Coordinates of C-alpha atoms in Angstrom, one line a residue:
X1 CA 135.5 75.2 113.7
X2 CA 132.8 77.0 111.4
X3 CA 131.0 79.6 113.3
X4 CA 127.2 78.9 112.7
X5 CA 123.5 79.6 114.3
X6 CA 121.4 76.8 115.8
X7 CA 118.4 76.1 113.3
X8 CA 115.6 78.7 113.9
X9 CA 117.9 81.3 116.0
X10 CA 119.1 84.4 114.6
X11 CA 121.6 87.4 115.7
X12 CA 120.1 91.2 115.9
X13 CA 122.0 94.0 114.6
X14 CA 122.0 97.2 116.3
X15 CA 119.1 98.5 113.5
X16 CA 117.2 95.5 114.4
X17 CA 117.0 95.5 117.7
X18 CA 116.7 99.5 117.9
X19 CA 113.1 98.4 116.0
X20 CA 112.2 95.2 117.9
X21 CA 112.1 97.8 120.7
X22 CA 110.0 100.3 118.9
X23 CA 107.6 97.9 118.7
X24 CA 108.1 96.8 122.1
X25 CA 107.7 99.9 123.9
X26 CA 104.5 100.6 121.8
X27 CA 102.8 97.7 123.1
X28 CA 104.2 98.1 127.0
X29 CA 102.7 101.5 126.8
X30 CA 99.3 100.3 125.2
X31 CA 99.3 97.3 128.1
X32 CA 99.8 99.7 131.4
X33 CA 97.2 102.4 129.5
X34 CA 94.8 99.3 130.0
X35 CA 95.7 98.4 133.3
X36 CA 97.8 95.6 133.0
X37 CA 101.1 95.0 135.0
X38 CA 104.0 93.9 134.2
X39 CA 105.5 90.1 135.0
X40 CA 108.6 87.9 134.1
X41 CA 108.9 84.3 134.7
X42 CA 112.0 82.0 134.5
X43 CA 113.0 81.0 130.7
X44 CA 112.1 77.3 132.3
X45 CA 109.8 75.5 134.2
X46 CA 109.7 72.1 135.5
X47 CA 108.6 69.3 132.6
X48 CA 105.8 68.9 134.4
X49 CA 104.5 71.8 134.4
X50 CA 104.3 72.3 130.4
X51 CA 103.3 69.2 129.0
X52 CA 100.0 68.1 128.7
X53 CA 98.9 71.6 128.2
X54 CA 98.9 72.2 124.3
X55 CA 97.9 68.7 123.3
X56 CA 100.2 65.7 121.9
X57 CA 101.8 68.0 118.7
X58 CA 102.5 70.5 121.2
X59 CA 104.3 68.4 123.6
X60 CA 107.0 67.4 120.7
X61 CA 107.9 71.2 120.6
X62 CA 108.8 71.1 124.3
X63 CA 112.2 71.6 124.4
X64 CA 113.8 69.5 127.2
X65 CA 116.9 70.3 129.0
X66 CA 119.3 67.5 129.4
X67 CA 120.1 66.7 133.4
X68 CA 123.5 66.8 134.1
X69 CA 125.2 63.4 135.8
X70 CA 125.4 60.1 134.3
X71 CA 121.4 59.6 134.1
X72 CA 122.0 56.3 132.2
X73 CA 124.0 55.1 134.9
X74 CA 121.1 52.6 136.0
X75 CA 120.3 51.7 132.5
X76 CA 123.8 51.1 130.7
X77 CA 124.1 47.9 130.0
X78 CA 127.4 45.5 130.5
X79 CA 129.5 43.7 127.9
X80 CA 127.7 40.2 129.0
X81 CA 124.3 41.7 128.8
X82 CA 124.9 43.4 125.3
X83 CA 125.8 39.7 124.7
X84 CA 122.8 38.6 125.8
X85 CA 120.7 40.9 124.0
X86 CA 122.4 39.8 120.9
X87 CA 121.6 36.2 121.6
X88 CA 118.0 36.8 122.3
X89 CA 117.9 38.5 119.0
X90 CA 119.1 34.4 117.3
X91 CA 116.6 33.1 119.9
X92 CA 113.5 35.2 118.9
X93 CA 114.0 34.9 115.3
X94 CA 115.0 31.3 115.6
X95 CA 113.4 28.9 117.9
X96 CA 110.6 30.7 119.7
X97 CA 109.2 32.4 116.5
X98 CA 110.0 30.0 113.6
X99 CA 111.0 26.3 115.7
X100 CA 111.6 24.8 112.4
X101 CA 112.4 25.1 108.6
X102 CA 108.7 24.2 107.7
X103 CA 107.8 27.5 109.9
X104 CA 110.1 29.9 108.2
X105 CA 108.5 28.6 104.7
X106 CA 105.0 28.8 106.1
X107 CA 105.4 32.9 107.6
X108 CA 103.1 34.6 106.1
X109 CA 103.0 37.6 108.2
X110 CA 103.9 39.7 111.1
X111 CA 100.6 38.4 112.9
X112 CA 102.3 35.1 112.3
X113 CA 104.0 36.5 115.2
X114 CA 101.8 38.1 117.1
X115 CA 99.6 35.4 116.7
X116 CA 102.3 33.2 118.6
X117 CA 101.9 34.9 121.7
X118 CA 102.3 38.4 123.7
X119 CA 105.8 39.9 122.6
X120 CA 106.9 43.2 123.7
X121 CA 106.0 46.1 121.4
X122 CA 109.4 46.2 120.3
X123 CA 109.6 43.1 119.1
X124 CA 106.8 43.3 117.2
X125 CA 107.8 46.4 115.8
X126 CA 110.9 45.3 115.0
X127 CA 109.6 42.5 112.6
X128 CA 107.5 45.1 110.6
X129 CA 110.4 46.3 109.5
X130 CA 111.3 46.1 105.8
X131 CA 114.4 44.9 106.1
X132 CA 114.2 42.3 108.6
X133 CA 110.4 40.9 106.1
X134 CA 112.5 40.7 103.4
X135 CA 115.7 39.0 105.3
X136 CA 112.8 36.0 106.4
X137 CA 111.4 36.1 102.6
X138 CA 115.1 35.4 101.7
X139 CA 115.5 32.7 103.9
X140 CA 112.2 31.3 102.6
X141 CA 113.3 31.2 99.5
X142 CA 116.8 29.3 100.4
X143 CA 114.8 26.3 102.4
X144 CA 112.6 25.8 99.7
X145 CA 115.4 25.5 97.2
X146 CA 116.8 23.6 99.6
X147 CA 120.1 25.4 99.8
X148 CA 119.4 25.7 103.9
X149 CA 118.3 22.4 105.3
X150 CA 118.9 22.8 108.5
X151 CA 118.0 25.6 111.4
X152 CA 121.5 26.3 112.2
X153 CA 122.6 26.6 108.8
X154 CA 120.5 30.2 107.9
X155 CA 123.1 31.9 110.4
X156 CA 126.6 30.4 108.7
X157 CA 125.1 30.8 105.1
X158 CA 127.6 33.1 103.1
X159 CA 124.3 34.9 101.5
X160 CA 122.6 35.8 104.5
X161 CA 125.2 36.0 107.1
X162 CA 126.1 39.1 106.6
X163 CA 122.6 40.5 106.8
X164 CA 122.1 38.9 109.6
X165 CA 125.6 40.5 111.6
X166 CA 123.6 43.6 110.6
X167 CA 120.1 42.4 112.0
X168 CA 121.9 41.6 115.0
X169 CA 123.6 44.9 115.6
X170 CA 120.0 46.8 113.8
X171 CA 118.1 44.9 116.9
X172 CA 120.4 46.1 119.7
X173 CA 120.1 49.7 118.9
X174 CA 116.3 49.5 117.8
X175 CA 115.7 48.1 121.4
X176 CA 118.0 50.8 123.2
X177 CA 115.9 53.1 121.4
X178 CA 112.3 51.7 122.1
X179 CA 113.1 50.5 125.6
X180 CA 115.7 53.0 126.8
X181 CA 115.4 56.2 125.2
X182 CA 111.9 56.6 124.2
X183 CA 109.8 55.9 127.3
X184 CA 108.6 57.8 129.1
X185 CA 110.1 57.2 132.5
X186 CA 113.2 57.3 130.8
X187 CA 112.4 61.0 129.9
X188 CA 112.2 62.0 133.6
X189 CA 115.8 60.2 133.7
X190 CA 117.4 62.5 131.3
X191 CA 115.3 65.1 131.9
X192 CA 112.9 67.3 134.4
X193 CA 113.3 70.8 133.5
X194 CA 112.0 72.2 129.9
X195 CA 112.6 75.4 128.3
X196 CA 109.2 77.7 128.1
X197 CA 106.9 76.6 125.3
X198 CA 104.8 79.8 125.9
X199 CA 104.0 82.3 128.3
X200 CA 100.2 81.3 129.2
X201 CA 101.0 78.1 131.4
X202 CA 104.0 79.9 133.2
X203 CA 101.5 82.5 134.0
X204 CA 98.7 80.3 135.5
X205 CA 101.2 78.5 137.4
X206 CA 102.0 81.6 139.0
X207 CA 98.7 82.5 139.7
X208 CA 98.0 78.8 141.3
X209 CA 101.3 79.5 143.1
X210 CA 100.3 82.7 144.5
X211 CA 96.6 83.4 144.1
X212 CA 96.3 83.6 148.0
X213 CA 98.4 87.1 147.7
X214 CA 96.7 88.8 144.2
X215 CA 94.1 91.2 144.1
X216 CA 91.7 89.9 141.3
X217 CA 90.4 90.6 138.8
X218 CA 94.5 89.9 138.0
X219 CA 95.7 92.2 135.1
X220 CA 99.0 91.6 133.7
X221 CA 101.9 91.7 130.7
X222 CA 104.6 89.7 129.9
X223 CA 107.2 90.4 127.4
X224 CA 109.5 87.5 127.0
X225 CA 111.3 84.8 124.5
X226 CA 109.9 81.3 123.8
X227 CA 111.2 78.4 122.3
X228 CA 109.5 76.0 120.4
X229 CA 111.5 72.8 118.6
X230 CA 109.2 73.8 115.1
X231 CA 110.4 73.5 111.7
X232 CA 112.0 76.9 111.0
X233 CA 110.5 79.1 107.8
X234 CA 108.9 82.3 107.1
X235 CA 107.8 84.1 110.2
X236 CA 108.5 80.7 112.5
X237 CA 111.4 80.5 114.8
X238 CA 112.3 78.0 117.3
X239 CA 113.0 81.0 119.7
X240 CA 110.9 84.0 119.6
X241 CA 109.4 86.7 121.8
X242 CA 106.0 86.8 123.1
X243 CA 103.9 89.6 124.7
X244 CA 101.0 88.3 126.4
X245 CA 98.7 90.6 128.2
X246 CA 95.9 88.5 130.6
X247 CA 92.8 88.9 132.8
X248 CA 92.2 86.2 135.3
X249 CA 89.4 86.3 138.4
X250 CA 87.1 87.5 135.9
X251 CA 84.1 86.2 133.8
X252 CA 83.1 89.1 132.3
X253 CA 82.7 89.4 128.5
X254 CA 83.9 93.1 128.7
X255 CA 87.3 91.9 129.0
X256 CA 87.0 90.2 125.6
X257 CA 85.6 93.8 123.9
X258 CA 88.6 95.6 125.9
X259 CA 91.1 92.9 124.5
X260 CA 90.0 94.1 121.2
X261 CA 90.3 97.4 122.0
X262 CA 93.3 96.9 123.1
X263 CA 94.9 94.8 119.8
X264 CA 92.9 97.7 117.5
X265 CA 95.0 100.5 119.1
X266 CA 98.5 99.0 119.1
X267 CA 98.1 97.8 115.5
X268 CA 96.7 101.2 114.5
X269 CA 100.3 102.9 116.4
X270 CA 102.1 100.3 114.8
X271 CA 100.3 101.6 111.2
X272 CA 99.7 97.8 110.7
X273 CA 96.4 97.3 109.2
X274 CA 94.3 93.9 110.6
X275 CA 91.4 91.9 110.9
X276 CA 90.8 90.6 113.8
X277 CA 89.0 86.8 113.5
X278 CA 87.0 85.7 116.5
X279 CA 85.5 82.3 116.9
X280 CA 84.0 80.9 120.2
X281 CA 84.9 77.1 121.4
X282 CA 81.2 77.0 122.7
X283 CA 80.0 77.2 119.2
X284 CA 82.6 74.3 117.9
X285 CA 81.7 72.2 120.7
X286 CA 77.8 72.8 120.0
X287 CA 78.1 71.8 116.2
X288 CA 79.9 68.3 117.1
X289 CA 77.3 67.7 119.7
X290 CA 74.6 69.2 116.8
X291 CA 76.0 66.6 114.3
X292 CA 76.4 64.2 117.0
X293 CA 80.4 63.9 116.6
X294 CA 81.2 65.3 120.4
X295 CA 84.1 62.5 120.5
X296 CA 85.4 63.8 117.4
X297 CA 85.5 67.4 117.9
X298 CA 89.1 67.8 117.9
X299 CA 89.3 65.8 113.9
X300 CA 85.8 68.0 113.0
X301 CA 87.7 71.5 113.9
X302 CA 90.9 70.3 112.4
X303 CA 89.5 69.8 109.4
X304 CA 87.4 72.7 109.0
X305 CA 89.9 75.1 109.9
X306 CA 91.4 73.9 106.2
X307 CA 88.8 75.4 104.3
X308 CA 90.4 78.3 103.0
X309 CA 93.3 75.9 101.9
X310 CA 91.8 72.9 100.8
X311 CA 88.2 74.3 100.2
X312 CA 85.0 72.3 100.7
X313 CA 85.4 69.2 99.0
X314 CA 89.0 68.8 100.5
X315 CA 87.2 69.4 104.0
X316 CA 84.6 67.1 103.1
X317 CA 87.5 64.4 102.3
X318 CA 89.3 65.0 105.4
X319 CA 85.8 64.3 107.2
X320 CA 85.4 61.0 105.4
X321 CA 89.1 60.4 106.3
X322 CA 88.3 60.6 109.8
X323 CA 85.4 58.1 109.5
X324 CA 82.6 60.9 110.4
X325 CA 79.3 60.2 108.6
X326 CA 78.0 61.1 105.9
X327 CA 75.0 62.0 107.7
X328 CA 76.8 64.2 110.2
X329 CA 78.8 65.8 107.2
X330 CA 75.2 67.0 105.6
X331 CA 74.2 68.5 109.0
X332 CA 77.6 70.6 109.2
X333 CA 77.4 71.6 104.7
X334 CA 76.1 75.0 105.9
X335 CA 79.6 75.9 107.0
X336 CA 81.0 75.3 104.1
X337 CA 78.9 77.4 101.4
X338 CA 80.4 81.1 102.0
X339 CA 77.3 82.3 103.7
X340 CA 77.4 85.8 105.1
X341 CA 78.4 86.7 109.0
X342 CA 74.7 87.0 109.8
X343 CA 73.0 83.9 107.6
X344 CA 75.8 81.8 109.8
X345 CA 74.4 83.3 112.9
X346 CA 70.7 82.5 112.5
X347 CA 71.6 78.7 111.1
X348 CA 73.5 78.2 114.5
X349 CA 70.8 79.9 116.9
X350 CA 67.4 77.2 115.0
X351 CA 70.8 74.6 115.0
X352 CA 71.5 75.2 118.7
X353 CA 67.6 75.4 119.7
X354 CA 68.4 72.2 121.9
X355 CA 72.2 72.2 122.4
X356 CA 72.6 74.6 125.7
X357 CA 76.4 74.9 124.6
X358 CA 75.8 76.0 121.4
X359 CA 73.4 78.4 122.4
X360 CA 75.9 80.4 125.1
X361 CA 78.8 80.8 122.5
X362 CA 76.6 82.4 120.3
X363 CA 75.0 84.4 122.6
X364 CA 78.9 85.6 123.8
X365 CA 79.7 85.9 120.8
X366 CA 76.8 88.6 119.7
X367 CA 77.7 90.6 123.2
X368 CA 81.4 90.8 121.7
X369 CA 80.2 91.9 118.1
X370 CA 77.3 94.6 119.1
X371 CA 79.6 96.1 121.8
X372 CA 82.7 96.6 119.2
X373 CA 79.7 97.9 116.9
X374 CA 78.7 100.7 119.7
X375 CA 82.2 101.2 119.8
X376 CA 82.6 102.1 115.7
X377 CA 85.4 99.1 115.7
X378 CA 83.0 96.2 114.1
X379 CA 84.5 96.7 111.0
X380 CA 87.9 95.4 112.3
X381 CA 86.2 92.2 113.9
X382 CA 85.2 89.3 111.6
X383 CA 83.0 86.2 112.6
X384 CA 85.1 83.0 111.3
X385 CA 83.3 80.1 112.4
X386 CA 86.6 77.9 111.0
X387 CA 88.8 79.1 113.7
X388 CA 89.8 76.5 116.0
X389 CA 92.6 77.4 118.1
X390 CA 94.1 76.3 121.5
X391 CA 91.5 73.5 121.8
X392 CA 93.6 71.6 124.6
X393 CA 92.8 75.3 127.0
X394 CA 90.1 77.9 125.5
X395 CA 86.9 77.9 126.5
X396 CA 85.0 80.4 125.3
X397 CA 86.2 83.1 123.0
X398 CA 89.3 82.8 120.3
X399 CA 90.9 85.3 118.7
X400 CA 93.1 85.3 115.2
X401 CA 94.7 88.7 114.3
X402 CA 95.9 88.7 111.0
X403 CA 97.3 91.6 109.0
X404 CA 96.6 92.8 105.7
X405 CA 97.9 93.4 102.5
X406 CA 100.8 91.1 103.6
X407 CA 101.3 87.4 102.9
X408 CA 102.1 86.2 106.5
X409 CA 100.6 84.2 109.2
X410 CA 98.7 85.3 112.3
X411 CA 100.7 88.0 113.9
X412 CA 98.3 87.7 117.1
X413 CA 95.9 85.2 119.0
X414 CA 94.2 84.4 122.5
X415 CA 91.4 83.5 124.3
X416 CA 89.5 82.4 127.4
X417 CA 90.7 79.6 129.4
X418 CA 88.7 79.6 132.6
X419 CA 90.2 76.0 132.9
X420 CA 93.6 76.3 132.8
X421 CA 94.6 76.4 136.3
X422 CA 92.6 73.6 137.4
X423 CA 95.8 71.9 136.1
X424 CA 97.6 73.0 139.4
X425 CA 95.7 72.5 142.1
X426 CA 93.4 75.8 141.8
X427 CA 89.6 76.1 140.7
X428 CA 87.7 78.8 139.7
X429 CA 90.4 81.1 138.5
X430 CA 88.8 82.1 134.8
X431 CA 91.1 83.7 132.5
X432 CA 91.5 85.4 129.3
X433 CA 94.4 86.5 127.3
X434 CA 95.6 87.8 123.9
X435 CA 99.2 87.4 122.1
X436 CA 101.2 89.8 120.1
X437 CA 103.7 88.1 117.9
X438 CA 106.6 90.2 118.2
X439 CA 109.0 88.6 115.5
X440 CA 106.0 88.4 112.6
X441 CA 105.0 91.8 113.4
X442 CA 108.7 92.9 112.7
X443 CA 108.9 90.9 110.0
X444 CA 105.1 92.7 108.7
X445 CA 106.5 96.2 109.3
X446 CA 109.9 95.4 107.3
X447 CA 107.8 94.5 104.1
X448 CA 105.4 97.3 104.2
X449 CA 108.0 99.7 104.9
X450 CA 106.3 100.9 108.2
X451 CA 109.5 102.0 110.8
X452 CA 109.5 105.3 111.7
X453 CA 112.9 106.9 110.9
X454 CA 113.5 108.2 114.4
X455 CA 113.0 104.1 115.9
X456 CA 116.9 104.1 115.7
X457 CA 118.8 105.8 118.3
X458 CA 121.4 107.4 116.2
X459 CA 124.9 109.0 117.3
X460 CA 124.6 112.8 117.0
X461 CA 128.1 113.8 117.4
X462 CA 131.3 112.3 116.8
X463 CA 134.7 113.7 118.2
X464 CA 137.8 113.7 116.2
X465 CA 140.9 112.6 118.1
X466 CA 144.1 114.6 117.5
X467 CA 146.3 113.2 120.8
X468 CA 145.9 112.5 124.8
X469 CA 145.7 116.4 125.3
X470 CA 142.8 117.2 122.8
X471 CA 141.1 113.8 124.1
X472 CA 140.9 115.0 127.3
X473 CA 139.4 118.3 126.8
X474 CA 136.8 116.3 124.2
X475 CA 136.1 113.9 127.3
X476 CA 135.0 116.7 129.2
X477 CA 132.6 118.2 126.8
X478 CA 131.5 114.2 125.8
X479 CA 130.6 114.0 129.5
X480 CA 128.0 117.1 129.3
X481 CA 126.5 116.2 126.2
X482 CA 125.6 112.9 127.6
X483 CA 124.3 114.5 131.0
X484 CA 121.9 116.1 128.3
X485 CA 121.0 112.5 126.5
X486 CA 122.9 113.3 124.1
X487 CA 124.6 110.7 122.1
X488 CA 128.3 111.3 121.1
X489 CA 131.6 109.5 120.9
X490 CA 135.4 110.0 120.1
X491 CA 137.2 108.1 117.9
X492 CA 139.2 105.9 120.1
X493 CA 143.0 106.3 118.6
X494 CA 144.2 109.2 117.0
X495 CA 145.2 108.4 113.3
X496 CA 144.6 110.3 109.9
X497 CA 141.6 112.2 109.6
X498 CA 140.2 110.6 106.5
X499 CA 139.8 107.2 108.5
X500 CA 137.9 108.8 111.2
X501 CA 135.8 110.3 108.3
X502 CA 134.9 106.9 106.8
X503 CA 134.3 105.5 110.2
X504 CA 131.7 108.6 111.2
X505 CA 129.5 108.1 107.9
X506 CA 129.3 104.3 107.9
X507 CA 127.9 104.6 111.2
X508 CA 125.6 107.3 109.9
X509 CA 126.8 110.1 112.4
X510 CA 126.1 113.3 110.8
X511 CA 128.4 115.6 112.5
X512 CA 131.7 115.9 112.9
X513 CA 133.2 118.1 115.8
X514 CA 137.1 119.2 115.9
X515 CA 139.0 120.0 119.0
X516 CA 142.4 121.2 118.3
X517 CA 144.7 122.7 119.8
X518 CA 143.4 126.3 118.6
X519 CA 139.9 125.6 119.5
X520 CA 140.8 124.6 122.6
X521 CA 143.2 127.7 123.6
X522 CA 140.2 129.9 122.0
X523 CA 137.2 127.7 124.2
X524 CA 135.7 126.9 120.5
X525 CA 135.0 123.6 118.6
X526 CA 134.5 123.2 115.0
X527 CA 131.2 121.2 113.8
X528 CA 131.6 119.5 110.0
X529 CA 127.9 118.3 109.0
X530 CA 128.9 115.4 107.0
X531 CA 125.6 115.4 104.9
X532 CA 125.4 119.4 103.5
X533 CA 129.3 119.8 103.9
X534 CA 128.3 123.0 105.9
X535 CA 131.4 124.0 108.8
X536 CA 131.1 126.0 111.4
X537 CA 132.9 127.4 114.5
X538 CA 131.1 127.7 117.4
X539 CA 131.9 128.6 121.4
X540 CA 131.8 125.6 123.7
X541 CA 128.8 127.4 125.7
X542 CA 126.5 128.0 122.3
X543 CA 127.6 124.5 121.2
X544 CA 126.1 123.1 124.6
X545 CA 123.3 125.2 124.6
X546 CA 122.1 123.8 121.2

């Protein structure tokens, strides 16, 4: 067998994950400077638990985990009721759809049909299907020319039997499919259990779990893999790392300026420069009610989120598409005419006089920008009324962190969600929480060249190995270094010199250290630095003592 990776996976080398951690234990630092503590939930949760959270796109990322035991042992069908099915297949497309020859030659369409009578989705699905119009077009054709004359002929006619042996078998596995496989209590058959989609719901369903024992406000990081069944490409993996940190028992705005904070100063260790984009759900909420399109907010924000793709008149079509007026389109055309940060502000506070939504976002929204201004960080924070972000959960505040000078997606995002754990039984739990995407910030750092040299832990010493005696005494020595966290080795076997040489510098160990039998009998080693070529006897006590 061909060794190979799962789509969207990928193998670390020593190098790589030596700077995955760099980054890591920047941000853990950064997170307990601010307070937060750390948490770790199982890599799955119960089905139940994750869907219905990120909306119906979301949901198809879930990955499910298969149950083990013969879950299809209620639903396989016998021998005699494959048969059946088969037959039923002859009897729908024969008697109780067309009755007659004059019937097949007067179809004129799949509501000829559904026009017959309730039929399972299926069925009707099933006859929408190119292959099996242009199988009844054929026999149309054939009865008028009056090659089939009679019902049972179409089945035993050399030119469309054979289309039909396929129909046959087509229809079996298209209603296993539809009926079996694809509903949804046949999901909880296969499956109840669901690899972690993200770690926001496993966190509120700990907090619903255990919010009788927490002392709130609740401050806390997580630091974890997800999984997510997406189509792999730049910067998107179906299994990635997370590293949440989230403030729940609290509705106070502060924790959105510290949040900032919080992003500024990691991303400023990390030498990453970004621009933080904040947007507030109150606001997109308060334009669809503004433009009278509340029951279309989700198609609105969709759309405008686009504009620096498609630009306006894409938007504009996209609108149309989505069968919003042309009325309501003129009422949102301010959004779309590059106005400044403050000319959007002013438009949505006269916009918002009467919409008491509208009104709050903005007003959270300006405490969040003239705080990080008193702070000297506005610079960092931009206004993007397009943002539209974890609609299914946010509330109030969203935030985009993008970094610059680099083509890549957001490498950060959050928000409030003083919803979310309504979901599980517990009310008036408000939360917010921001998201540093560990793999894209990697992959940011890489391209601008920004790893320190010292994020590797490299091997300071390497021991040459000239038999079982010398090994021993090197041992010794090897186990003092280490006392002092020093990293050292010995070459395992004892073989010619130039091989331990060539293994030393393509690990990148810079010194060399020989232990003969002299050196030993005088209580010296010899150090070779392998870069300058500079040798060197010392005593065993300076050598420690280095």
């Amino acid at each position: 067998m061909k060794p190979s990776l799962a789509k969207g996976t990928r193998d670390f080398t020593a190098q790589e994950v030596y700077r995955r951690k760099y980054i890591i234990n920047t941000l853990q630092k950064n997170f307990e400077l601010f307070g937060f503590q750390p948490l770790e939930t199982p890599s799955f949760e119960n089905l139940s638990t994750l869907t219905g959270k990120y909306g119906e796109e979301g949901d198809r990322l879930i990955f499910k985990i298969l149950e083990s035991g013969d879950f299809f042992k209620n639903k396989r069908q016998t021998k005699e009721e494959f048969s059946i099915a088969i037959d039923n297949f002859n009897y729908y497309i024969s008697i109780e759809v067309f009755g007659s020859i004059n019937s097949i030659i007067n179809f004129g369409s799949i509501n000829s049909i559904i026009d017959f009578g309730l039929r399972p989705q299926f069925i009707i699905n099933f006859f929408k299907r190119d292959d099996v119009v242009d199988y009844v077009n054929e026999m149309k054709t054939l009865c008028l020319n009056k090659q089939i004359a009679k019902f049972e002929d179409i089945f035993n006619y050399k030119e469309t039997s054979e289309i039909y042996q396929y129909l046959k078998g087509s229809y079996y596995l298209f209603y296993f499919n539809n009926v079996v496989l694809d509903s949804k209590s046949s999901i909880n058959d296969i499956s109840d259990k669901a690899l972690r989609y993200d770690l926001t719901v496993p966190f509120a369903r700990f907090v619903a779990m255990n919010h009788g024992t927490l002392t709130f406000p609740f401050k806390r990081y997580q630091i974890q893999p997800v999984w997510r069944a997406d189509r792999p490409q730049k910067g998107r993996f179906r299994e990635f790392y997370q590293c949440d940190a989230d403030v729940v028992g609290s509705e106070s705005l502060w924790q959105e300026v510290e949040l900032v904070q919080l992003y500024l100063k990691s991303f400023k260790e990390l030498q990453i420069p970004v621009k933080i984009h904040i947007n507030n759900r109150k606001i997109l909420s308060g334009l669809a009610e503004f433009a009278n399109i509340s029951e279309q907010l989700i198609d609105f924000t969709v759309a405008l989120d686009k504009l620096d793709k498609i630009g306006k008149d894409g938007v504009v079509k996209e609108l149309q598409e989505k069968n919003i007026s042309d009325e309501a389109i003129e009422k949102l055309s301010f959004l779309f005419d590059n106005k400044s940060q403050a000319e959007v502000l002013e438009i949505l506070k006269n916009n918002f006089a009467n919409v008491e939504i509208g009104k709050n976002g903005v007003e959270e929204l300006e405490f969040v920008l003239e705080n990080c201004k008193n702070l000297g960080i506005e610079d960092e924070l931009v206004f993007n009324i397009t943002l539209a972000r974890g609609l299914d959960y946010y509330t109030g505040a969203i935030f985009e962190v993008k970094a610059q000078g680099v083509e890549m997606g957001s490498i950060g995002g959050g928000g409030r969600y003083n919803n979310l754990t309504e979901v599980f039984g517990v009310k008036n739990i408000p939360g917010i929480g921001i998201s540093f995407g560990l793999d894209r910030i990697y992959l940011v750092m890489e391209e601008l060249n920004l790893f320190p040299q010292n994020s590797e832990r490299k091997i300071e010493y390497l021991f040459a190995n000239y038999g079982e005696k010398e090994a021993s005494e090197a041992m010794k020595i090897l186990a003092k270094l280490r006392d002092k966290g020093v990293a050292a080795e010995i070459y395992p076997e004892n073989t010619k010199l130039k091989k331990q040489f060539t293994y030393a510098e393509k690990k990148g160990i810079e010194n060399l250290i020989f232990l003969g039998e002299q050196e030993i009998s005088e209580g010296n080693i010899t150090l070779k630095n392998l870069i300058s070529g500079e040798q060197k006897t010392l005593s065993q006590e300076d050598f420690l003592s280095l």
